[in-house]
Short mmCIF file of C-alpha atoms and ligand atoms in Angstrom, two decimals:
data_model
loop_
_atom_site.label_atom_id
_atom_site.label_comp_id
_atom_site.label_asym_id
_atom_site.label_seq_id
_atom_site.Cartn_x
_atom_site.Cartn_y
_atom_site.Cartn_z
CA MET A 118 91.94 -83.48 26.31
CA GLN A 119 88.19 -83.22 25.86
CA TYR A 120 86.02 -81.49 28.40
CA ASP A 121 82.71 -79.71 28.58
CA ASP A 122 81.80 -76.52 30.38
CA GLU A 123 80.90 -78.36 33.53
CA ASP A 124 84.35 -79.90 33.73
CA LEU A 125 85.89 -76.54 33.18
CA GLU A 126 83.80 -75.07 35.96
CA GLU A 127 84.70 -77.91 38.27
CA GLN A 128 88.37 -77.75 37.53
CA LEU A 129 88.56 -74.03 37.52
CA THR A 130 91.27 -73.82 40.10
CA ASP A 131 92.93 -77.00 38.97
CA GLY A 132 96.51 -76.08 38.09
CA SER A 133 96.71 -78.83 35.50
CA LYS A 134 96.30 -77.96 31.90
CA HIS A 135 93.22 -77.76 29.71
CA ASP A 136 93.13 -77.25 25.99
CA ASN A 137 91.77 -73.75 26.09
CA ASP A 138 94.45 -72.74 28.57
CA TRP A 139 96.97 -73.41 25.95
CA GLN A 140 96.42 -70.09 24.24
CA LEU A 141 96.44 -68.27 27.56
CA ASP A 142 99.58 -70.06 28.67
CA VAL A 143 101.37 -69.11 25.49
CA THR A 144 100.25 -65.47 25.59
CA LEU A 145 101.18 -65.00 29.21
CA ARG A 146 104.23 -67.23 29.32
CA PRO A 147 107.36 -65.30 30.27
CA SER A 148 109.71 -65.08 27.30
CA SER A 149 112.82 -64.34 29.33
CA PHE A 150 114.14 -65.07 32.80
CA ASP A 151 113.57 -61.39 33.63
CA ASP A 152 109.82 -61.93 33.31
CA PHE A 153 109.89 -65.12 35.36
CA VAL A 154 108.72 -64.17 38.84
CA GLY A 155 109.95 -65.83 42.03
CA GLN A 156 111.58 -69.28 42.47
CA GLU A 157 114.90 -67.43 42.91
CA ARG A 158 116.95 -70.43 43.97
CA VAL A 159 115.75 -72.55 41.05
CA VAL A 160 116.35 -69.77 38.53
CA LYS A 161 119.83 -69.14 39.94
CA ASN A 162 120.82 -72.79 39.60
CA LEU A 163 119.46 -73.01 36.07
CA LYS A 164 121.32 -69.86 35.05
CA ILE A 165 124.56 -71.33 36.38
CA ALA A 166 124.04 -74.51 34.36
CA ILE A 167 123.30 -72.45 31.24
CA GLU A 168 126.28 -70.16 31.75
CA ALA A 169 128.63 -73.12 32.22
CA ALA A 170 127.29 -74.82 29.09
CA LYS A 171 127.78 -71.66 27.06
CA LYS A 172 131.37 -71.29 28.24
CA ARG A 173 132.22 -74.92 27.42
CA ASN A 174 130.22 -74.75 24.22
CA GLU A 175 128.30 -77.83 25.30
CA ALA A 176 124.69 -78.79 25.83
CA VAL A 177 123.25 -77.87 29.23
CA ASP A 178 123.36 -80.68 31.81
CA HIS A 179 120.25 -82.84 32.08
CA ILE A 180 117.65 -81.27 34.36
CA LEU A 181 114.75 -82.62 36.39
CA LEU A 182 111.99 -80.19 37.39
CA SER A 183 109.39 -81.38 39.86
CA GLY A 184 106.39 -79.87 41.59
CA PRO A 185 102.62 -79.47 41.37
CA PRO A 186 100.98 -78.47 38.07
CA GLY A 187 100.97 -74.85 36.92
CA LEU A 188 104.08 -73.66 38.76
CA GLY A 189 106.28 -73.02 35.72
CA LYS A 190 108.04 -76.26 34.75
CA THR A 191 107.24 -76.03 31.03
CA THR A 192 107.99 -72.31 31.08
CA LEU A 193 111.44 -72.88 32.58
CA ALA A 194 112.29 -75.62 30.07
CA ASN A 195 111.32 -73.18 27.34
CA LEU A 196 113.46 -70.43 28.82
CA ILE A 197 116.48 -72.72 28.93
CA SER A 198 116.26 -73.35 25.18
CA ARG A 199 115.67 -69.65 24.45
CA GLU A 200 118.62 -68.60 26.58
CA MET A 201 120.80 -71.18 24.84
CA GLY A 202 119.45 -70.30 21.40
CA VAL A 203 118.68 -73.97 20.66
CA ASP A 204 115.64 -75.92 19.49
CA PHE A 205 112.92 -76.96 21.90
CA LYS A 206 111.15 -80.30 21.55
CA ASP A 207 108.15 -80.74 23.82
CA THR A 208 106.79 -84.27 24.38
CA GLN A 209 104.44 -85.96 26.84
CA ALA A 210 106.32 -88.99 28.17
CA PRO A 211 103.26 -91.29 28.49
CA ALA A 212 102.47 -90.67 24.78
CA LEU A 213 105.67 -92.49 23.76
CA GLU A 214 104.24 -95.95 23.32
CA LYS A 215 106.82 -97.80 21.28
CA GLN A 216 110.59 -97.79 21.23
CA GLY A 217 110.37 -96.46 17.69
CA ASP A 218 108.65 -93.32 18.99
CA ILE A 219 111.55 -92.30 21.16
CA VAL A 220 114.20 -93.43 18.65
CA GLY A 221 112.64 -91.15 16.05
CA LEU A 222 112.54 -88.20 18.42
CA LEU A 223 116.07 -88.65 19.70
CA THR A 224 117.69 -89.08 16.30
CA ASN A 225 115.95 -85.95 15.03
CA LEU A 226 117.17 -83.70 17.82
CA THR A 227 119.36 -80.85 16.66
CA GLU A 228 122.66 -79.82 18.25
CA LYS A 229 122.25 -79.03 21.99
CA ALA A 230 118.46 -79.06 21.68
CA VAL A 231 116.30 -79.08 24.78
CA PHE A 232 114.28 -82.31 24.78
CA PHE A 233 111.42 -81.65 27.19
CA LEU A 234 109.74 -84.77 28.52
CA ASP A 235 106.67 -83.83 30.50
CA GLU A 236 105.17 -86.19 33.10
CA ILE A 237 108.39 -88.17 32.88
CA HIS A 238 107.26 -90.51 35.69
CA GLY A 239 104.81 -91.91 33.12
CA LEU A 240 107.55 -93.09 30.75
CA ARG A 241 106.82 -96.64 29.65
CA ARG A 242 109.13 -99.52 30.33
CA GLY A 243 111.26 -100.30 27.29
CA VAL A 244 111.09 -96.70 26.17
CA ASP A 245 113.05 -95.68 29.27
CA GLU A 246 115.95 -98.03 28.36
CA TYR A 247 116.58 -96.04 25.20
CA LEU A 248 116.52 -92.83 27.09
CA TYR A 249 119.07 -94.20 29.57
CA SER A 250 121.67 -94.96 26.94
CA ALA A 251 120.87 -91.77 25.08
CA ILE A 252 121.59 -89.58 28.07
CA GLU A 253 124.43 -91.74 29.35
CA ASP A 254 126.42 -92.29 26.17
CA CYS A 255 124.77 -90.01 23.62
CA LYS A 256 123.99 -93.00 21.42
CA ILE A 257 121.33 -95.64 21.00
CA ASP A 258 121.54 -99.25 19.87
CA ILE A 259 118.71 -100.54 17.77
CA ILE A 260 118.08 -104.13 16.71
CA LEU A 261 117.31 -104.72 13.03
CA ASP A 262 115.53 -107.87 11.88
CA THR A 263 114.79 -110.90 14.01
CA GLY A 264 116.11 -114.45 14.16
CA PRO A 265 119.53 -115.40 12.72
CA SER A 266 119.80 -112.23 10.63
CA ALA A 267 119.24 -109.98 13.64
CA ARG A 268 121.92 -107.40 14.11
CA SER A 269 122.23 -104.28 16.15
CA ILE A 270 123.39 -100.95 14.90
CA THR A 271 124.51 -97.99 16.95
CA LEU A 272 123.11 -94.59 16.16
CA PRO A 273 125.14 -91.66 17.44
CA LEU A 274 123.11 -88.73 18.74
CA LYS A 275 123.89 -85.05 18.80
CA PRO A 276 124.54 -83.71 22.27
CA PHE A 277 121.22 -82.63 23.80
CA THR A 278 119.68 -81.63 27.11
CA LEU A 279 116.95 -83.73 28.61
CA VAL A 280 114.62 -81.63 30.74
CA GLY A 281 112.25 -83.93 32.58
CA ALA A 282 109.21 -82.56 34.39
CA THR A 283 107.11 -84.42 36.92
CA THR A 284 104.27 -83.77 39.31
CA ARG A 285 105.13 -87.03 41.06
CA GLU A 286 108.84 -87.20 41.68
CA GLY A 287 108.37 -90.04 44.15
CA LEU A 288 107.43 -92.38 41.29
CA LEU A 289 110.80 -91.99 39.54
CA LYS A 290 113.18 -94.86 40.10
CA ALA A 291 116.29 -93.78 42.00
CA PRO A 292 118.80 -94.74 39.27
CA PHE A 293 116.84 -92.74 36.71
CA ARG A 294 116.51 -89.75 39.00
CA ALA A 295 120.24 -89.94 39.66
CA ARG A 296 121.00 -89.44 35.98
CA PHE A 297 119.83 -85.84 36.15
CA ILE A 298 122.65 -83.53 37.13
CA VAL A 299 120.42 -80.62 38.12
CA ARG A 300 117.29 -81.45 40.12
CA GLU A 301 114.97 -78.68 41.17
CA ARG A 302 111.66 -78.74 42.99
CA LEU A 303 109.30 -75.85 42.38
CA ASP A 304 107.36 -74.60 45.37
CA TYR A 305 104.03 -72.86 45.64
CA TYR A 306 104.34 -69.09 45.14
CA GLU A 307 103.78 -66.53 47.87
CA PRO A 308 100.88 -64.08 47.36
CA GLU A 309 103.39 -61.24 46.70
CA ASP A 310 104.87 -63.17 43.76
CA LEU A 311 101.40 -64.02 42.44
CA ALA A 312 100.48 -60.34 42.71
CA ARG A 313 103.43 -59.49 40.47
CA ILE A 314 102.38 -62.18 38.00
CA ILE A 315 98.80 -60.86 37.99
CA SER A 316 100.00 -57.30 37.37
CA ARG A 317 102.21 -58.42 34.50
CA SER A 318 99.43 -60.52 32.94
CA ALA A 319 96.92 -57.67 33.37
CA GLY A 320 99.25 -55.48 31.32
CA ILE A 321 99.38 -58.06 28.54
CA LEU A 322 95.59 -58.60 28.66
CA ASP A 323 95.12 -54.82 28.71
CA ILE A 324 92.96 -54.48 31.82
CA ASP A 325 93.45 -52.36 34.96
CA VAL A 326 93.36 -54.16 38.28
CA ASP A 327 92.96 -52.28 41.55
CA PRO A 328 95.61 -53.21 44.13
CA ALA A 329 92.90 -54.47 46.49
CA ALA A 330 91.62 -56.76 43.72
CA THR A 331 95.12 -58.06 43.00
CA ASP A 332 95.37 -58.84 46.69
CA VAL A 333 92.12 -60.83 46.68
CA LEU A 334 93.04 -62.78 43.54
CA SER A 335 96.62 -63.52 44.57
CA HIS A 336 95.47 -65.00 47.87
CA SER A 337 92.95 -67.27 46.16
CA SER A 338 95.26 -68.65 43.47
CA ARG A 339 96.49 -71.76 45.31
CA GLY A 340 100.05 -70.46 45.13
CA THR A 341 99.88 -71.27 41.41
CA PRO A 342 100.62 -68.87 38.52
CA ARG A 343 98.38 -70.76 36.10
CA VAL A 344 95.45 -70.41 38.50
CA ALA A 345 96.26 -66.72 39.06
CA ASN A 346 96.13 -66.11 35.30
CA ARG A 347 92.86 -67.96 34.97
CA LEU A 348 91.21 -66.08 37.84
CA LEU A 349 92.44 -62.84 36.30
CA ARG A 350 90.82 -63.71 33.01
CA LEU A 351 87.52 -64.61 34.69
CA ALA A 352 87.57 -61.36 36.67
CA ARG A 353 88.31 -59.50 33.47
CA SER A 354 85.29 -61.11 31.78
CA LEU A 355 83.07 -60.10 34.70
CA ALA A 356 84.40 -56.53 34.61
CA ILE A 357 83.82 -56.27 30.86
CA ALA A 358 80.38 -57.91 31.03
CA THR A 359 79.23 -55.53 33.77
CA GLY A 360 80.66 -52.47 32.05
CA LYS A 361 83.45 -51.74 34.54
CA LYS A 362 86.66 -50.07 33.41
CA SER A 363 88.85 -52.00 35.80
CA ILE A 364 88.85 -55.05 38.03
CA THR A 365 87.80 -53.69 41.40
CA LYS A 366 87.90 -55.52 44.72
CA GLU A 367 84.16 -56.15 44.35
CA VAL A 368 84.63 -57.67 40.90
CA ALA A 369 87.41 -59.92 42.20
CA GLU A 370 85.29 -61.06 45.13
CA GLU A 371 82.26 -61.69 42.98
CA THR A 372 84.39 -63.75 40.60
CA LEU A 373 85.41 -65.99 43.48
CA VAL A 374 81.82 -66.34 44.70
CA ASN A 375 80.54 -67.11 41.19
CA HIS A 376 83.03 -69.92 40.88
CA ARG A 377 82.78 -71.19 44.44
CA ILE A 378 86.35 -70.45 45.38
CA ASP A 379 87.02 -69.47 48.99
CA LYS A 380 89.58 -67.07 50.39
CA TRP A 381 92.16 -69.84 50.66
CA GLY A 382 91.66 -70.69 47.00
CA LEU A 383 89.89 -73.94 47.87
CA GLU A 384 87.36 -75.36 45.47
CA GLU A 385 84.64 -77.99 45.70
CA MET A 386 86.93 -81.04 45.59
CA ASP A 387 89.24 -79.61 48.26
CA ARG A 388 86.25 -79.06 50.51
CA MET A 389 84.95 -82.57 49.88
CA ILE A 390 88.33 -84.02 50.86
CA LEU A 391 88.48 -81.86 53.97
CA LYS A 392 84.94 -82.80 54.95
CA VAL A 393 85.73 -86.52 54.82
CA LEU A 394 88.77 -85.99 57.01
CA VAL A 395 87.02 -83.64 59.44
CA ASP A 396 84.04 -86.02 59.79
CA ASN A 397 86.39 -88.89 60.59
CA ALA A 398 88.64 -86.98 62.94
CA PRO A 399 90.52 -87.87 64.99
CA ALA A 400 90.80 -91.12 63.06
CA PRO A 401 92.98 -91.02 59.94
CA VAL A 402 91.53 -91.90 56.52
CA GLY A 403 93.46 -94.01 53.99
CA LEU A 404 94.03 -92.67 50.48
CA LYS A 405 92.02 -95.45 48.86
CA THR A 406 88.98 -94.88 51.07
CA LEU A 407 89.23 -91.14 50.55
CA SER A 408 89.46 -91.63 46.81
CA GLU A 409 86.35 -93.81 46.77
CA ILE A 410 84.28 -91.38 48.81
CA VAL A 411 85.15 -88.25 46.82
CA GLU A 412 85.29 -90.13 43.51
CA GLU A 413 88.64 -88.82 42.40
CA GLU A 414 91.73 -90.77 41.31
CA PRO A 415 94.21 -91.43 44.15
CA ALA A 416 97.01 -90.11 41.90
CA THR A 417 95.18 -86.82 41.34
CA ILE A 418 94.45 -86.46 45.04
CA GLU A 419 98.13 -87.04 45.79
CA SER A 420 99.68 -84.89 43.09
CA HIS A 421 97.18 -82.07 42.89
CA TYR A 422 94.96 -81.61 45.93
CA GLU A 423 96.99 -82.83 48.88
CA PRO A 424 100.18 -80.83 48.37
CA TYR A 425 98.27 -77.57 48.66
CA LEU A 426 96.21 -78.71 51.67
CA LEU A 427 99.44 -79.82 53.34
CA LYS A 428 101.04 -76.50 52.54
CA LEU A 429 98.08 -74.68 54.12
CA GLY A 430 98.47 -76.78 57.27
CA MET A 431 94.96 -78.16 56.93
CA ILE A 432 95.85 -81.82 56.76
CA LEU A 433 98.52 -84.16 58.02
CA LYS A 434 99.85 -87.27 56.29
CA THR A 435 100.58 -90.10 58.69
CA SER A 436 101.56 -93.71 58.10
CA ARG A 437 97.95 -94.66 58.86
CA GLY A 438 96.34 -92.16 56.53
CA ARG A 439 95.34 -88.51 56.27
CA LYS A 440 94.13 -86.46 59.20
CA ALA A 441 92.33 -83.15 59.45
CA LEU A 442 93.95 -80.34 61.41
CA PRO A 443 91.94 -77.55 63.09
CA LYS A 444 92.48 -75.25 60.13
CA ALA A 445 90.57 -77.70 57.94
CA ALA A 446 87.54 -77.35 60.17
CA GLU A 447 87.95 -73.59 60.11
CA ALA A 448 87.87 -73.60 56.31
CA LEU A 449 84.60 -75.54 56.44
CA GLY A 450 83.18 -73.25 59.11
CA VAL A 451 82.98 -75.95 61.78
CA THR A 452 85.15 -76.88 64.76
CA LEU A 453 87.05 -80.07 65.28
CA GLY A 454 86.04 -82.05 68.35
CA GLU A 455 88.13 -81.49 71.46
CA LYS A 456 89.47 -84.98 71.22
CA THR A 457 90.90 -84.18 67.80
CA MET A 458 92.73 -81.17 69.10
CA PHE A 459 94.52 -83.30 71.67
CA ASP A 460 95.03 -86.18 69.38
CA ARG A 461 97.44 -84.25 67.23
N1 ADP B 504 107.34 -67.74 37.60
C1 ADP B 504 106.39 -67.35 36.74
N2 ADP B 504 106.27 -66.05 36.40
C2 ADP B 504 105.28 -65.66 35.56
N3 ADP B 504 104.37 -66.47 35.01
C3 ADP B 504 104.46 -67.79 35.31
C4 ADP B 504 105.47 -68.28 36.17
N4 ADP B 504 105.32 -69.62 36.27
C5 ADP B 504 104.27 -69.93 35.52
N5 ADP B 504 103.74 -68.85 34.94
C6 ADP B 504 102.52 -68.79 34.12
O1 ADP B 504 101.74 -69.95 34.41
C7 ADP B 504 101.53 -70.70 33.22
C8 ADP B 504 101.69 -72.17 33.54
O2 ADP B 504 103.05 -72.47 33.71
P1 ADP B 504 103.69 -73.84 33.14
O3 ADP B 504 105.13 -73.58 32.91
O4 ADP B 504 102.91 -74.31 31.99
O5 ADP B 504 103.47 -74.79 34.41
P2 ADP B 504 103.76 -76.35 34.57
O6 ADP B 504 104.51 -76.79 33.35
O7 ADP B 504 104.57 -76.45 35.83
O8 ADP B 504 102.44 -77.02 34.72
C9 ADP B 504 102.55 -70.16 32.20
O9 ADP B 504 102.05 -70.10 30.92
C10 ADP B 504 102.80 -68.75 32.66
O10 ADP B 504 101.87 -67.89 32.05
MG1 MG B 505 103.78 -78.14 31.99
#
């Protein structure tokens, strides 16, 4: 992905991935389940699947991980392969354009490998058919030649584990979704979990963070570990640049101000969305209209911005569109009209 500094600034609190995050993600990525903070239920279910696979000497059951960007889907897929001691193959589903692409990947998988398909809702038609038979029967049929000499050959595959990740589970067709034995949805992290992640990352990045600063940063991280790590790094830069030995509360607060992040972790785009809804209250606003006004893709609004605003209780999704709740007005420093309060 290409971006310039302005994009980076704009998308600062965006949990989705940028190229220069890659290094940070890898450095700070937990290398064992012990380092993976929170999501206890998900981790427990994954450990059971892994344990069972080890005992039967089989590949782990196919797994679907869903949830907003930056919550740990790729990390968990990685941990599964590490725990199993098998290869890890990481692929973006939308990048598989031809059937040959997926055939090549599947036939090259090693015994019990974890085949990680990110953004699996973006799998192209035709490509998905191959995946179906691969996960169903551990084989694929390919057609050689065309016309009268056409014949199909069956390629057996080594047992493998498909780990699909999606930020938009609703777009997966039910029969496809049903093929995953384990299905887990990752939820936003509580500030206490984010505080633990920040402390761990600070240790790796070799910077001291005052508890009060950890508190400020963890509350402004949109419930998202990737955002927490990015804010930590920005605060660290500010501390270093201004000759401080540690990240103090003041440094943390200044970091947020410098990057226009409020105490809820909201950024410019969140505030634009809220403003449209607050201005229209009590009337709901449709996704398409909203998207046109704030100039952001409907899919991005739905998968990235809305889930967090819903979680904060700032907006409501109704069949007629999105509505602002009083907390949205509070975040913008205004009050919703009386009518709106009753109209809920
Ligand atoms: N539970 C967690 N504990 C500690 N760090 C985490 C956790 N989840 C995510 N992270 C950090 O956030 C980064 C982004 O996570 P990632 O797995 O890439 O998210 P996703 O694939 O869901 O977008 C990781 O590199 C890691 O540093
Ligand atoms: Mg990922």
